[in-house]
C-alpha positions as semicolon CSV with decimal commas, in nm:
position;residue;x (nm);y (nm);z (nm)
1;M;0,439;-0,888;-4,048
2;T;0,615;-0,827;-3,715
3;T;0,351;-0,568;-3,628
4;L;0,077;-0,824;-3,688
5;F;0,242;-1,076;-3,453
6;S;0,305;-0,809;-3,193
7;K;-0,057;-0,696;-3,208
8;A;-0,181;-1,057;-3,185
9;W;0,040;-1,116;-2,880
10;D;-0,073;-0,799;-2,701
11;E;-0,443;-0,825;-2,784
12;V;-0,512;-1,200;-2,797
13;F;-0,253;-1,432;-2,646
14;K;-0,113;-1,228;-2,357
15;P;-0,461;-1,162;-2,204
16;L;-0,535;-1,535;-2,222
17;I;-0,233;-1,636;-2,013
18;K;-0,200;-1,334;-1,780
19;R;-0,311;-1,406;-1,425
20;P;-0,515;-1,143;-1,243
21;N;-0,330;-0,919;-0,999
22;K;-0,325;-1,020;-0,633
23;F;-0,538;-0,816;-0,392
24;Q;-0,392;-0,627;-0,096
25;V;-0,520;-0,374;0,157
26;A;-0,335;-0,067;0,285
27;A;-0,385;0,177;0,570
28;L;-0,346;0,548;0,508
29;C;-0,272;0,638;0,870
30;Y;-0,328;1,002;0,955
31;R;-0,356;1,255;1,234
32;K;-0,521;1,595;1,231
33;T;-0,295;1,895;1,282
34;D;-0,342;2,271;1,291
35;G;-0,220;2,279;0,930
36;G;-0,448;1,998;0,807
37;K;-0,340;1,634;0,817
38;D;-0,015;1,446;0,851
39;V;0,019;1,091;0,719
40;L;0,240;0,813;0,848
41;L;0,478;0,642;0,607
42;I;0,694;0,341;0,686
43;T;0,985;0,184;0,505
44;S;0,959;-0,150;0,333
45;R;1,176;-0,422;0,484
46;G;1,337;-0,521;0,156
47;T;1,420;-0,203;-0,035
48;G;1,369;0,063;0,232
49;R;1,137;0,264;0,008
50;W;0,857;0,468;0,169
51;I;0,520;0,292;0,169
52;L;0,190;0,260;0,356
53;P;0,135;-0,033;0,590
54;K;-0,023;-0,299;0,371
55;G;-0,079;-0,669;0,338
56;W;-0,311;-0,951;0,243
57;P;-0,680;-0,971;0,337
58;M;-0,751;-1,165;0,658
59;D;-1,022;-1,426;0,712
60;G;-1,305;-1,299;0,928
61;M;-1,213;-0,932;0,882
62;S;-1,341;-0,668;0,646
63;A;-1,080;-0,521;0,413
64;A;-1,074;-0,203;0,626
65;E;-1,017;-0,403;0,946
66;A;-0,736;-0,600;0,779
67;A;-0,577;-0,266;0,684
68;R;-0,605;-0,156;1,049
69;M;-0,435;-0,478;1,158
70;E;-0,152;-0,423;0,908
71;A;-0,108;-0,071;1,048
72;W;-0,066;-0,222;1,395
73;E;0,173;-0,499;1,289
74;E;0,395;-0,286;1,063
75;A;0,381;0,057;1,230
76;G;0,246;0,019;1,586
77;V;-0,068;0,220;1,506
78;E;-0,339;0,224;1,769
79;A;-0,644;0,328;1,569
80;K;-0,896;0,590;1,675
81;A;-1,121;0,528;1,373
82;V;-1,114;0,318;1,055
83;G;-1,304;0,420;0,744
84;E;-1,493;0,139;0,570
85;T;-1,498;0,332;0,241
86;S;-1,177;0,308;0,042
87;L;-0,984;0,614;-0,069
88;G;-0,887;0,445;-0,395
89;T;-0,669;0,174;-0,544
90;F;-0,312;0,169;-0,668
91;D;-0,105;-0,101;-0,828
92;Y;0,254;-0,202;-0,768
93;I;0,488;-0,497;-0,809
94;K;0,557;-0,686;-0,486
95;D;0,899;-0,846;-0,467
96;R;0,864;-1,184;-0,297
97;D;1,132;-1,397;-0,138
98;E;0,971;-1,719;-0,260
99;G;0,937;-1,644;-0,627
100;L;0,866;-1,404;-0,908
101;P;0,758;-1,044;-0,851
102;T;0,380;-1,030;-0,800
103;P;0,157;-0,757;-0,947
104;C;-0,084;-0,632;-0,678
105;D;-0,392;-0,410;-0,675
106;T;-0,398;-0,238;-0,336
107;V;-0,711;-0,081;-0,187
108;V;-0,640;0,202;0,059
109;Y;-0,848;0,268;0,373
110;P;-0,821;0,572;0,603
111;V;-0,708;0,498;0,960
112;E;-0,714;0,783;1,210
113;V;-0,433;0,732;1,461
114;A;-0,498;0,759;1,833
115;D;-0,143;0,670;1,936
116;L;0,176;0,498;1,819
117;S;0,320;0,213;2,023
118;D;0,691;0,145;2,042
119;D;0,622;-0,225;2,108
120;Y;0,462;-0,390;1,802
121;P;0,534;-0,698;1,589
122;E;0,766;-0,536;1,332
123;A;0,933;-0,281;1,561
124;G;1,299;-0,246;1,469
125;E;1,240;-0,370;1,113
126;R;1,108;-0,046;0,964
127;E;1,136;0,329;1,001
128;R;0,823;0,537;1,040
129;R;0,776;0,906;0,972
130;W;0,493;1,160;1,002
131;L;0,473;1,391;0,700
132;P;0,239;1,649;0,553
133;V;0,036;1,490;0,275
134;D;0,214;1,672;-0,008
135;E;0,559;1,567;0,121
136;A;0,443;1,206;0,161
137;A;0,320;1,206;-0,199
138;E;0,669;1,306;-0,313
139;L;0,837;1,021;-0,123
140;V;0,628;0,725;-0,243
141;E;0,712;0,565;-0,579
142;E;0,375;0,444;-0,704
143;D;0,191;0,699;-0,919
144;G;-0,151;0,574;-0,808
145;L;-0,055;0,613;-0,442
146;K;0,079;0,963;-0,512
147;D;-0,265;1,051;-0,655
148;I;-0,449;0,908;-0,353
149;L;-0,228;1,105;-0,114
150;R;-0,271;1,430;-0,309
151;R;-0,651;1,391;-0,304
152;F;-0,650;1,315;0,070
């Protein structure tokens, strides 16, 4: 009988009350090197884990442009080019100060870096590091992001 209730919960009731995941955009910031490409990772402010610059969509901007803006605010990226076609989507749980953890689906856009500024909105709040793609994939926690980095 327990199996029947468990199956009913998973297949009927839980989908009825589950809210859809929130939508975020992320910038996969990169530079071309003699060996291929390096990507820029930053640390999150809360846990210090390695992530891409990411955030919420912005009114009046495409998702790719919002990702470029997040790259500026969180990492000081001055963009050379921004791709309008996403590289893929990954999901993660965002820890929020004002409430429960929030499941997010995050769409990743390529941002070619022209330069890095030392004076940007979140300077001093995060570390940033250039890494070869395969090393970056080993540092991030989210499996979907690992896959996107490995394909890049």
